[in-house]
Structures are given as C-alpha cells and as structure tokens.
XYZ file of C-alpha atoms in Angstrom:
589
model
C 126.640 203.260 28.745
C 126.855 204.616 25.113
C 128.174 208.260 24.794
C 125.127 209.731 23.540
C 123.219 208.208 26.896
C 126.222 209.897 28.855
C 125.704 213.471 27.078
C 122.565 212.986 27.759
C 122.657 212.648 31.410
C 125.570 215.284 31.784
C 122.957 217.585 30.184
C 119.950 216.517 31.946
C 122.827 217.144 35.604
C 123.666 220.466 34.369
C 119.808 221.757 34.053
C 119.492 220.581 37.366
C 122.436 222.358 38.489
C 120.905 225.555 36.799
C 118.198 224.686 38.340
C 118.814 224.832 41.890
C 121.406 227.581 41.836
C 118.479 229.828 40.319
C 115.759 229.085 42.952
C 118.650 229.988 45.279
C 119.495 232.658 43.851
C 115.603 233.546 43.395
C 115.193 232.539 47.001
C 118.221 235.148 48.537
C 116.798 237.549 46.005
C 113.822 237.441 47.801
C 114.816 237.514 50.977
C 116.867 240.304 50.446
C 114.159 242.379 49.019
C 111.825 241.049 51.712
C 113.998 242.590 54.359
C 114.569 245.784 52.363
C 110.954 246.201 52.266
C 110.587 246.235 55.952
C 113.596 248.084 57.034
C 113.128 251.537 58.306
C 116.192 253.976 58.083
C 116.087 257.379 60.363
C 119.841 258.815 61.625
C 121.345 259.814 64.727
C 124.105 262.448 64.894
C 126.793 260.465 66.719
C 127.635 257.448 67.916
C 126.506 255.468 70.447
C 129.167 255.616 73.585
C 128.693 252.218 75.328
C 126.073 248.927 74.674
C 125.941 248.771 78.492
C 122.857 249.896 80.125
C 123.555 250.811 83.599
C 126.413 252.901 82.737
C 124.874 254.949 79.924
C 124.011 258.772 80.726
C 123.654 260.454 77.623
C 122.246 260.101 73.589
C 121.847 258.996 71.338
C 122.147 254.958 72.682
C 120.328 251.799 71.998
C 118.428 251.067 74.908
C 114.854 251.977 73.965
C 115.260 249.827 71.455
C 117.255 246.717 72.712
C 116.058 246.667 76.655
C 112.707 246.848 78.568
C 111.485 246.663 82.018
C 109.040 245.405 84.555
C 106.439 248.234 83.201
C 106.447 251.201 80.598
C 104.709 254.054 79.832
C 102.183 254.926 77.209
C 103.451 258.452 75.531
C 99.837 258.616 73.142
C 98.101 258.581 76.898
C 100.464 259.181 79.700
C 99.327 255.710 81.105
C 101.471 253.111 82.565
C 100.989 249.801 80.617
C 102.689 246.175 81.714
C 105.667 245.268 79.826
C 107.933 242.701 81.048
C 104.826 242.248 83.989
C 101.521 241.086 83.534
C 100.258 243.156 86.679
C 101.199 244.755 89.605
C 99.259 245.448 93.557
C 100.381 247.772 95.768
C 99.914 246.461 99.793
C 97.280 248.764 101.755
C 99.822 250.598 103.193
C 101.871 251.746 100.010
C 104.922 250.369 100.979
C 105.426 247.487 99.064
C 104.496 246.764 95.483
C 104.340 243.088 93.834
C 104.737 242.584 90.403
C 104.020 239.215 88.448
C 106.036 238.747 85.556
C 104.405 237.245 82.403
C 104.977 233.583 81.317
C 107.356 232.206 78.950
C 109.489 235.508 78.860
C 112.945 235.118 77.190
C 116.203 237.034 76.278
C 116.905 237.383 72.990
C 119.672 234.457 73.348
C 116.593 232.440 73.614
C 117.305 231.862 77.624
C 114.452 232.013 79.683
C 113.912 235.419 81.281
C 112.529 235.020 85.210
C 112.620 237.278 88.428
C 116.322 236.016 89.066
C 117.228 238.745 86.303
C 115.028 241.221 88.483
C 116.962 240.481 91.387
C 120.155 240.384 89.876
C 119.712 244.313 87.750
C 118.664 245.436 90.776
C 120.534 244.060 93.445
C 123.865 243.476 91.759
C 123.897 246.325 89.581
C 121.472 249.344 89.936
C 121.673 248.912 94.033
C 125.769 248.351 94.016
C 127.910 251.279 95.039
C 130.874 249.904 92.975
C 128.692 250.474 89.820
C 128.777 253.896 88.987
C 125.381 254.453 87.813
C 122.977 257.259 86.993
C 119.568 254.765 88.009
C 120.455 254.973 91.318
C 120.036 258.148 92.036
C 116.347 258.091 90.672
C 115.688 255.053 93.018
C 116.121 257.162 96.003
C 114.044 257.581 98.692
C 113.627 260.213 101.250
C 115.742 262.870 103.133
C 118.273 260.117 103.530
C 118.480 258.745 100.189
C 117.378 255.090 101.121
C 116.802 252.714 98.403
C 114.249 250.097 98.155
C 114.474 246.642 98.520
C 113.824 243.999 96.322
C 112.944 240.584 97.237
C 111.806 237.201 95.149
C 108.290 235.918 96.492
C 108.291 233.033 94.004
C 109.289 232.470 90.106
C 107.460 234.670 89.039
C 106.571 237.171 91.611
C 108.865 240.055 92.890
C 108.342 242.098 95.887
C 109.884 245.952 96.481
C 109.459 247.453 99.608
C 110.179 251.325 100.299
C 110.493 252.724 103.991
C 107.893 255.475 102.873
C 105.822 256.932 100.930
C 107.042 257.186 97.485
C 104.636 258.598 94.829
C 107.157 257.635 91.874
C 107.637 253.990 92.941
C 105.604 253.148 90.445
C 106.857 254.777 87.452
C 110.402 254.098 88.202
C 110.442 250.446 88.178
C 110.198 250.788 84.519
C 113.831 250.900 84.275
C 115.368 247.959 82.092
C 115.996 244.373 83.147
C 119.587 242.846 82.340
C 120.573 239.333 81.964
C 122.236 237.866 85.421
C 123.562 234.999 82.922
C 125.247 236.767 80.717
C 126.359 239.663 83.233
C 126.495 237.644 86.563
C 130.100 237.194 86.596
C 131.471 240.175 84.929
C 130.268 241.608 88.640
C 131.564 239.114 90.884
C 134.859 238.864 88.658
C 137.748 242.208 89.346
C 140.255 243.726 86.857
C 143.674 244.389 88.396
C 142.540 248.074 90.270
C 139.834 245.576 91.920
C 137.139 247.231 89.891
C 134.156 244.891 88.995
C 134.743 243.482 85.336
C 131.573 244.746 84.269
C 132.753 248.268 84.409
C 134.409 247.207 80.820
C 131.645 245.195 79.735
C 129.247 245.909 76.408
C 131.582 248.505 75.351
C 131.036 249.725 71.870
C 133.866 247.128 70.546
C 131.921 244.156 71.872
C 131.120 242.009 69.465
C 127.035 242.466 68.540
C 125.978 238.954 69.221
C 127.106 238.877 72.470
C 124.916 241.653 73.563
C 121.872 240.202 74.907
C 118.805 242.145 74.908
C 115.042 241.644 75.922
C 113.385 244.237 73.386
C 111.157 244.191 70.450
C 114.939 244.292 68.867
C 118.603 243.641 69.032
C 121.764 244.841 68.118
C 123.268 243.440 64.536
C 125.873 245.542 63.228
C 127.693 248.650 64.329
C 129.992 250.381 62.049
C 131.581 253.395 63.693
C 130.719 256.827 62.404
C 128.520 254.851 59.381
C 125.994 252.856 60.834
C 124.528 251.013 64.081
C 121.708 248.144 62.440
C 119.085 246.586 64.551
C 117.324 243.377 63.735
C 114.133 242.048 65.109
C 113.719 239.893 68.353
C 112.193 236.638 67.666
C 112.159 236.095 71.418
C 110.171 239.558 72.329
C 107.045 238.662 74.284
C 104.395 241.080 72.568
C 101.893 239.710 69.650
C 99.139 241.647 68.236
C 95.212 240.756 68.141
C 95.587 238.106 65.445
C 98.456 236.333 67.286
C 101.374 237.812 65.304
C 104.470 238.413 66.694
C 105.866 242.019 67.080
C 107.795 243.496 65.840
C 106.795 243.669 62.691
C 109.811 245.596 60.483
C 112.891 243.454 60.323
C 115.345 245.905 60.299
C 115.904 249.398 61.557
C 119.299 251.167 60.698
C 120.099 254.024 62.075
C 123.021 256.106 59.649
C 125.136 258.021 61.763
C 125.429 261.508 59.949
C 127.651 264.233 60.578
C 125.129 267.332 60.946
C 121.761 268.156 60.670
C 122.406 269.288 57.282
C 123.556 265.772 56.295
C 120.315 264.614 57.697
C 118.437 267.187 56.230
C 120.077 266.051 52.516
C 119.474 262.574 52.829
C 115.722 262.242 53.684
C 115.037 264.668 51.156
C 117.132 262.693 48.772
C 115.280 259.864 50.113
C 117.987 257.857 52.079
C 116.083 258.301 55.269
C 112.710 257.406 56.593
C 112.247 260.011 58.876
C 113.656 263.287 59.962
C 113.539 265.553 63.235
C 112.404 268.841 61.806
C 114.268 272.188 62.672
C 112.859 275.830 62.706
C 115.188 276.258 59.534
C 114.280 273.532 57.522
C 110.093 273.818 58.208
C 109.119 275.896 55.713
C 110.981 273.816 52.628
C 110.142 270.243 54.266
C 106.347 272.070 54.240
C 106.070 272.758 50.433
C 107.529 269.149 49.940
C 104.987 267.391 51.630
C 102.546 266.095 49.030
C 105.841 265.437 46.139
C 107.851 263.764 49.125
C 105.401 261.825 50.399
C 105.373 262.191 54.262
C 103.716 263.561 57.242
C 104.856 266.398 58.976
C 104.057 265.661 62.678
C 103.267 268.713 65.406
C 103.720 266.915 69.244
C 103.980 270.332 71.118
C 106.823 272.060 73.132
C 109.451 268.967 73.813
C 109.850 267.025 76.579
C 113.236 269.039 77.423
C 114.704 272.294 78.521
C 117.442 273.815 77.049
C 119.588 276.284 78.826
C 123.099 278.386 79.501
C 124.433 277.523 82.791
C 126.907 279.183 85.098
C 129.578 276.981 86.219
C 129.100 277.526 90.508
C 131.196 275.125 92.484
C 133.693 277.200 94.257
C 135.833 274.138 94.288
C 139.471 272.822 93.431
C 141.367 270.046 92.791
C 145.327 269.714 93.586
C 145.123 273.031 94.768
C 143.990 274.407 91.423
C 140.468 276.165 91.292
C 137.863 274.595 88.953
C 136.786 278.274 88.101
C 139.023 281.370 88.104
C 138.219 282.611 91.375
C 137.837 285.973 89.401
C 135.163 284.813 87.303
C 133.083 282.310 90.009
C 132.551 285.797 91.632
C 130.625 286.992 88.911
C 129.089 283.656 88.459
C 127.604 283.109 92.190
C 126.092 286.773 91.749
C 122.595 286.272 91.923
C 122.120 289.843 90.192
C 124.724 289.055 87.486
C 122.996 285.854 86.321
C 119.572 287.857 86.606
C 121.027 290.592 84.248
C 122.133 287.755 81.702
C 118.903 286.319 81.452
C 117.278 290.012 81.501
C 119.946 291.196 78.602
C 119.008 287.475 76.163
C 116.331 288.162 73.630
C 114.357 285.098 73.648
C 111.207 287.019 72.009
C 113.728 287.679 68.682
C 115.168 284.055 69.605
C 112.066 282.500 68.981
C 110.735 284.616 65.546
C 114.224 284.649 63.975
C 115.853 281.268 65.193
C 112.676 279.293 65.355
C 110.423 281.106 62.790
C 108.059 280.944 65.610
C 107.829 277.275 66.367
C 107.589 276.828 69.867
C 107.484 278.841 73.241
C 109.231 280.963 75.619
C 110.631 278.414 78.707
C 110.264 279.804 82.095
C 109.986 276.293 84.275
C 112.506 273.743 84.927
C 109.618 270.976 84.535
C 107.788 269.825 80.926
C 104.945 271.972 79.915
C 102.829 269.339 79.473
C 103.644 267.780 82.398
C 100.981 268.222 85.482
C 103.658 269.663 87.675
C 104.683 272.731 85.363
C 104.490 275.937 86.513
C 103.233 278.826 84.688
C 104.489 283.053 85.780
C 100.291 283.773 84.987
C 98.787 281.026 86.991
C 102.094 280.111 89.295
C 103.624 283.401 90.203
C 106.828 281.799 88.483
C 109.578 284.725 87.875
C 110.096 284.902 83.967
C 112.613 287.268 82.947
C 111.343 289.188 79.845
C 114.189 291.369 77.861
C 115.241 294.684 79.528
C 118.386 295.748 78.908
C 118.076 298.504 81.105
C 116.803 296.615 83.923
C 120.075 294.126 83.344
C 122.488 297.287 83.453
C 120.475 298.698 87.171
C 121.467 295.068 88.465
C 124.973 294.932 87.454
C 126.074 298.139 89.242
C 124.107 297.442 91.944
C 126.535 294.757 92.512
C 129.171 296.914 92.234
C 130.098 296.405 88.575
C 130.910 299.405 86.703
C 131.265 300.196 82.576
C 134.507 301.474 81.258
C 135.138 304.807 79.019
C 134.426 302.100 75.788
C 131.039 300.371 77.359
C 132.807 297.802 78.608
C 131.696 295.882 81.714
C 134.065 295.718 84.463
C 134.072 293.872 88.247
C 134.555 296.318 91.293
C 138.433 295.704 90.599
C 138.661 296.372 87.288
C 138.670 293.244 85.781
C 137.459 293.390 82.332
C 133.820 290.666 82.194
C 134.518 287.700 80.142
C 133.754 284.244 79.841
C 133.608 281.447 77.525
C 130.480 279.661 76.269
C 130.746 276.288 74.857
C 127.839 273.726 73.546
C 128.195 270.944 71.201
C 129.210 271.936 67.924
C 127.403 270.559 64.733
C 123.635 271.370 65.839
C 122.893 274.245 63.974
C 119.909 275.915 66.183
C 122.041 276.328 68.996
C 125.058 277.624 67.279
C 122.700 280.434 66.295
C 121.478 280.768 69.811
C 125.150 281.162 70.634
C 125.916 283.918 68.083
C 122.716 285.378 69.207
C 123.686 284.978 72.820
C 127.292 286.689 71.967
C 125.829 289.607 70.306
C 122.923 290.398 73.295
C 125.324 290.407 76.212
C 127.314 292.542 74.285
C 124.952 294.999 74.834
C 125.319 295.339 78.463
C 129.121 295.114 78.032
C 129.831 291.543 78.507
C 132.593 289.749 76.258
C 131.243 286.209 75.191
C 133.865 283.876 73.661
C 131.443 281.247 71.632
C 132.883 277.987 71.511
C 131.458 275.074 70.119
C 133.122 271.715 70.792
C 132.876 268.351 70.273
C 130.398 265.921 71.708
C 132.979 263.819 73.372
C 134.670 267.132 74.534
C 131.594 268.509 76.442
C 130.596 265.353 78.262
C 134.505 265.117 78.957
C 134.424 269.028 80.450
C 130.714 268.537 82.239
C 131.305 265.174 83.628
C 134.822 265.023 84.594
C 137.224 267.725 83.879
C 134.559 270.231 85.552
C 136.673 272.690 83.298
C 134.324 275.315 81.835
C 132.543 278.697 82.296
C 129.511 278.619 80.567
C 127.595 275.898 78.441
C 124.738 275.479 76.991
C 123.111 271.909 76.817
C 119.498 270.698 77.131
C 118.485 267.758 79.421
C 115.150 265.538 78.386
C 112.390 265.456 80.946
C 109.050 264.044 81.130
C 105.693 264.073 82.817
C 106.859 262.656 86.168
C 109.640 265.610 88.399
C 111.283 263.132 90.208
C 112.909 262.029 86.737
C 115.084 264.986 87.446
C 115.929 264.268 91.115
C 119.333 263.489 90.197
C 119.800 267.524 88.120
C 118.538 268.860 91.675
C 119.796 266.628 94.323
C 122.879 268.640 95.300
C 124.605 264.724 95.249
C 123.217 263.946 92.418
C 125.103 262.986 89.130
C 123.922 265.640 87.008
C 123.997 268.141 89.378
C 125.703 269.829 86.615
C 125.849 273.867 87.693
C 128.330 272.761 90.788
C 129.312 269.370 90.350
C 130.345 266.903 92.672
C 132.744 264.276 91.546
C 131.379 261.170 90.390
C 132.457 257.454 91.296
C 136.375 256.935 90.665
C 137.397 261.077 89.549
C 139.896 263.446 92.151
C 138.247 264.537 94.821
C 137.266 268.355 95.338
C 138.062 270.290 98.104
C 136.048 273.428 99.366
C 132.831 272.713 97.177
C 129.942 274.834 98.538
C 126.431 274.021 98.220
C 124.058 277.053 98.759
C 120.795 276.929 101.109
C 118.493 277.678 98.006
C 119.900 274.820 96.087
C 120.159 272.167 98.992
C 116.288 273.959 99.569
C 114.965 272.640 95.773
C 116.786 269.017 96.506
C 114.552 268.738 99.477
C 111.569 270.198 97.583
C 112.096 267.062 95.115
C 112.210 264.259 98.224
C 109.340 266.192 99.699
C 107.695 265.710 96.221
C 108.373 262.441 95.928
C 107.323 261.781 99.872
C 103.724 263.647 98.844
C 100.462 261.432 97.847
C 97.874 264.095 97.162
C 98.591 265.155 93.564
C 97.673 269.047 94.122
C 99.960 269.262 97.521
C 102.516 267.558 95.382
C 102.152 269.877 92.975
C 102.796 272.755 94.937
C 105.739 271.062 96.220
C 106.984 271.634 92.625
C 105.731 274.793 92.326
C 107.434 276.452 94.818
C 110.752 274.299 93.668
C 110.132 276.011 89.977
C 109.743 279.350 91.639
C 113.144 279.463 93.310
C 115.000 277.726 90.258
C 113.618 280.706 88.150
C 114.695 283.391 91.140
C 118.173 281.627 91.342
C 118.754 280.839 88.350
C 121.128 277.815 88.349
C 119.775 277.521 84.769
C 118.922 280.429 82.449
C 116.395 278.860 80.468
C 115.595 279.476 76.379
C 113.275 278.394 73.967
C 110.962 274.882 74.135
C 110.937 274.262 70.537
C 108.200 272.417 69.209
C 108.829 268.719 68.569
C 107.997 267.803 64.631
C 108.986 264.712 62.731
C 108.792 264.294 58.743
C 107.723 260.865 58.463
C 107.242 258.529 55.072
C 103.897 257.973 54.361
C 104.492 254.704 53.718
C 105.147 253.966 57.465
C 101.730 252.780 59.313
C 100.457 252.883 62.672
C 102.656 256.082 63.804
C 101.283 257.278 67.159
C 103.254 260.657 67.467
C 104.422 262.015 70.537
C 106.944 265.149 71.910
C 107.980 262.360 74.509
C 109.149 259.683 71.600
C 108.240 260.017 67.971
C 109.161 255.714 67.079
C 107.667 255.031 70.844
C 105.684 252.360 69.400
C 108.271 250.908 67.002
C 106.924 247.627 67.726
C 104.044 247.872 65.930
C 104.969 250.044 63.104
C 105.044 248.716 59.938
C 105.577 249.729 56.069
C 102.914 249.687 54.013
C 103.974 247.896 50.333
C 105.271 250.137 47.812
C-alpha cells in the first residue's frame, strides 16, 4: 500500500473516530438534558433517619415515595383506591377481609412481588414483638389489643381475620409491603445481644441499590446534609389510559436545606420546584406569582395539630425522677394547665404569627375529618384568652404571687419550666417567644429552648428528660390513626411515656382514669359500625382531651404550596401536596 493510500485511510479512521465519539457525546448530552427536563427538585429540612420502613416514626423519610401497600387512599376524594390489590370483599360477618393482589407485580429488583411478601411484612415484621415498631400499635384490636391474623388462601389471594368488629380494618391495611427476599433473613439471623439482624438493616449508610422498594420510585443517591435523589421504578405496576408506564418524571431530588429561609432563597432563586409556604413568606411569594411563574395552592387547615405539652409521668428511673417532683406537681394540676392555655394568646398568635392564615385549634382530631369536634356544634371546651380567669385558677390551687408578680407554689417555690421544640422552623420559634412573653403575664418564668431535631426525638422518645415541648403530630381523616398518641401503651403516648422496646424500665408511672378513659374511647371507636355512634364516640373523647388538657393546642395553619407552573396534573391536598407524584409531569420549557 502506497503512503498516500495509507494517509488516506488514517484520515478516512480518524473521521470515523470523530464521528462516533460525537454521536456519543451528542447521545449523553441528550440524555442528560432529557433527565434534567423531567427532574423535579422540592427540599426537606433534615435528613432522613433510617431507609427501613417498619422502624421509621418520624419525617421527613422516603417511604411515600419508595413503598406501597395492599390499598391507598385518594387525598383529592377521601376514597380508598387499590394499589398493590386489584380488589378486596369483606365476609358477611365483617370479620375477615380478602384481598387479591394484581398480576405480574414486582419489586423494583425486578423479583416478582406475591402474597409471600404479605405474609412475611406482616407476620415476621409488623406482628413480631422483637421488632420494635410503631404499625403495630395501629393494628390493634379491641380492649385487649389483639391483632389480626393473616393467612395465604392462594398466590394471589390473602385472607385477614379480626376477632371483632373493626371499622378501620380497612384503611389500615394500606400500610407498606416489604420484600421477604431481601429481608427474610436479616429476621431469622441475631447480632451478638440476640437481637434480630434486621434491627440494623436499611440504615441510612446502606448502600442505595440494595434498598429494594415497590413504589412509583426508588432510592439513587443520598448525600448527607446535601441531597437524598430518587429515580423512577421501571418495575411499578401503574400505567395510564394510553398504556404508559408511571411514573412519568425520572428524577426527583430532594436538597436537604438548613432552614426555611434556605428554602425560602432557593425556590425564589429558582433552585427548587416547589415550596411549603409560611405565614411570613405569603405576602412576598403572592406579588411574585405571575414573574415567578407558579401556583400558590390553598388546601385548608392541615392535616395536624400542633401543641405545648406538659411532661406527666410521675415516673423514675434508677431511682432518679423523670420530672422534678417539684415541677410534675404543677404539671398534673388540672387548673394549672387550664390557666396556661387561658393565659396563651392564640387570637394575636394567629393575626401576628400567621397574618391570619389559618384557624384557632380546639380538637385533637383533623378539621376536615368527619370525626372533628366543634365547641358550637360539639360542646367541645375551647379556652379563649383571659388572663384573669388564668390568675382565679392558679390560687385556687393554692398558688400564690410574690411582692414582684411572681408566681409561686404553696411552698414557695418560684414557677418555672423549660420549653423546648425543634430549633430552625421559624413559626414556632415565634410561637415560643410569644408563648414566653404571655405566661409572663400571669407570673410564670418560661425558659425557651430550641434544640436540635435529633435532640428532641432523643428527649421525647428515650431520655423522657424534659418539661415542656412543643411539637405537632400529622393526622388524617380516619381517629384510629392516632390510637397509638391515646392508648396509654401506646408509642407516642408522648405526655407520660412509657418506655419503648429495649430502654430502662420506669418505676411508679401513673396513668390517670381520664386518660386510660380516652384510650378506651378510641377501641370503642374503632369497635363502632354506625358512623354517627362512632362519631360520638370521638366526640366525647375530644371533649375530655380539651377539659384535661394532655395537649394545649395552637393554631391549624393553613396548608399552601408554591408550585412551578410548569409542573402538570397537580391535584392539591392539606393531606399530601406531591400525593399523586406518579402522574405528575413537567410540561417542556
């Protein structure tokens, strides 16, 4: 071969070269900016604490989007929809209901998903007293706590069976389903304390592709304190009317920000999708609606209740009180935590702290939930401010004011407590201040303390260690959600604790007859069939939490989203803003 026939072929080589490694280039260009363009980025305020289901108890986590169950529930309508089932039949006597899962389900490992993995979550893990978790206490049943059985019919059929009436059956079988071959052994296999493995399982440090998941997505990256990324399930059962599989964005990332004001920066700077809005940032986020192009969505009051709380177990551990026994006197004082919630100005709360954007709380249950009690309609004791009818209380239980104002116990002792609530949320650190400054009025010394996340799950869950807090705790339309707040035994049974699975035990914890009263007003609830005698159930429930006041209740904000415009098919709702995440999608810029 001449030279020139050689140059020519080393030239004619190297435009092929160019060649290729410019459609691939072209080709990861595009893919790149294919997932960009369907990627939706909204933030959470801290990190997730664990990747495993059954032993999660608080937010934010990745659940809703990762896991499903046998059913779910339809927050534009309040309906119950199949998920992971195709259909369901109760037997004639309402003791058993069947479900029939759908065909072809699988996990996101591309395993085939089957009523084995029904059996095993709720057998092996949400039924097993060496798993310490929160589900079971919403699977209860009845005065003596039984819980149901579950049984396999065939492949695809499942059987539970409850030994009565149980009016949330339904509703809570739409807890998630885990995978028995991924998770199977973790429970037969100990650690060295003879603790199943899976109590160290799916901890945040697990690798991302060895989570296994069965929802419209699945875990992909997490980057503590920057970032936890989601990618779409190719596995998830759920197509649209044309046949197309759902989900439909790619990606969702959620950036893990260190305030609301962080938030607050980045979606106006456009770094974020969407945005919870706050009584302080309304009016701005308002005027920017048309130049930012977004939505700013109105749901209603929010599917919560936020609170202060009196710490009341008259408990110890090692001999060591869990409360000064000084200052659980005051606490247990029906008339002292009347005169509290007497001497808070929630009318001023609500103009100054929320400009006005939502409504005075006086039931334990979600206002737009059928069960919610009203003090017009319900006879429901709301406490309205009156400082002097807070003072008339507090001496009549033999407190008395000092030369200064000062409010003192029969013995002298000066009052004073701490409050604490997570610190980095900006509405309640205002409540707080506001809070500090009211009881001041009547001569109470509030120390305002806001902690860490970690720090006040660590104090409420485990330590028992605190005074006062102020937390809220999400609800929804069915009551029997929040069995496990009012079941004396329950795990967030938070106003006088009882130690959970594993912690010290405590000695000479009391429960009073109103509060072991509302637990059996909750299985009598749950027990009831006809929806206006169960309502009453709940009413009179409501009525003594508001006369007892375990919880002195606030404000139910509204719940409002700024959303991109560019993001379709948004069905708001107060119970989950993204409920419908599978079928969102981003219209083309």
């Amino acid at each position: 071969m001449s030279f020139r026939m050689l140059r020519k072929w080393l030239y004619l080589l190297m435009s092929l070269v160019m060649v290729v490694a410019i459609a691939s280039c072209s080709i990861d260009n595009f893919k790149a900016r294919d997932i960009e363009s369907s990627r939706l980025v909204y933030s959470i305020l801290s990190d997730p604490k664990t990747f495993n289901y059954a032993l999660n108890s608080e937010r934010p986590n990745i659940f809703g989007m990762t896991y499903k169950g046998l059913i779910a529930e339809n927050y534009e309508t309040g309906e119950i929809e199949p998920e992971l089932a195709e259909s369901w039949e109760f037997s004639n006597n309402g003791l058993a209901l069947t479900y029939t899962l759908r065909e072809n389900l699988k996990w996101s490992d591309g395993e085939p998903l089957t009523v084995d993995d029904v059996i095993f979550t709720y057998n092996d893990v949400f039924l097993n007293d060496t798993i310490p978790t929160q589900i079971r206490d919403v699977l209860r049943i009845g005065e003596e706590g039984k819980l149901p059985k579950v049984i396999k019919l065939n492949e695809r059929q499942v059987k539970f069976e409850v030994p009565e009436p149980f009016a949330p059956f339904l509703r809570n079988t739409g807890v998630s389903i885990l995978p028995k071959h991924a998770l199977a052994n973790s429970i037969t296999q100990t650690d060295a304390e003879g603790n199943p493995l899976f109590l160290s399982t799916w901890g945040t440090s697990t690798a991302p592709n060895e989570i296994v998941c069965n929802g419209p997505y699945m875990l992909k990256a997490f980057t503590p304190g920057e970032r936890v990324v989601f990618e779409r399930n190719p596995y998830y059962w759920r197509t649209d009317d044309q046949g197309q599989p759902q989900p439909y964005l790619q990606e969702v990332i959620w950036q893990v920000v260190e305030s609301q004001d962080s938030e607050f920066v980045q979606f106006r700077s456009g770094g974020l999708d969407l945005t919870g809005v706050k009584p302080d940032n309304f009016s701005l986020l308002k005027r920017e609606e048309e130049r930012g192009d977004f939505t700013i969505y109105n749901g209603g009051p929010v599917p919560s209740s936020l609170f202060i709380s009196f710490n009341l177990n008259k408990g110890s551990r090692d001999g060591k009180p869990l409360v000064d026994p000084v200052k659980s006197r005051w606490f247990n004082a029906l008339e002292f935590r009347q005169a509290v919630a007497y001497a808070i100005d929630r009318p001023t709360m609500l103009n100054n702290i929320y400009q006005g954007l939502g409504v005075l709380q006086n039931s334990s249950i979600f206002p737009l939930s059928p069960y919610s009690a009203s003090p017009e309609e319900d006879g429901v004791r709301a406490y309205d401010y009156n400082l002097e009818k807070a003072k008339d209380l507090l001496l009549s239980a033999g407190f008395q004011y000092d030369a200064n104002g000062q409010l003192q116990d029969a013995d002298g002792n000066q009052v004073r407590f701490t409050l604490i609530t997570n610190a980095g949320n900006k509405v309640r650190e205002a409540i707080g201040a506001q809070i500090k400054q009211d009881l001041s009025k009547i001569g109470i010394t509030v120390d305002f303390n806001p902690v860490s996340w970690g720090s006040l799950v660590e104090k409420l869950g485990d330590s028992l260690d605190w005074e006062c807090h102020m937390i809220s705790l999400v609800g929804g339309l069915e009551p029997n959600g929040g069995s496990n707040v009012w079941n004396p035994d329950g795990g967030l049974h938070a106003f006088n604790q009882k130690p959970l699975p594993g912690q010290d035990p405590i000695e000479g914890r009391e429960v009073a007859d109103w509060e072991a009263r509302i637990g059996q007003l909750y299985i009598k609830g749950a027990q009831e069939l006809d929806e206006a005698k169960r309502r009453e159930i709940y009413v009179e429930a409501q009525r003594i939490v508001q006369e007892q006041l375990p919880f002195i209740y606030l404000i139910n904000q509204y719940s409002m989203a700024a959303i991109r415009n560019k993001v379709q098919n948004v069905k708001y709702s107060p119970l989950g803003a993204l409920w419908n995440i599978y079928e969102l999608s981003l219209a083309e810029q």
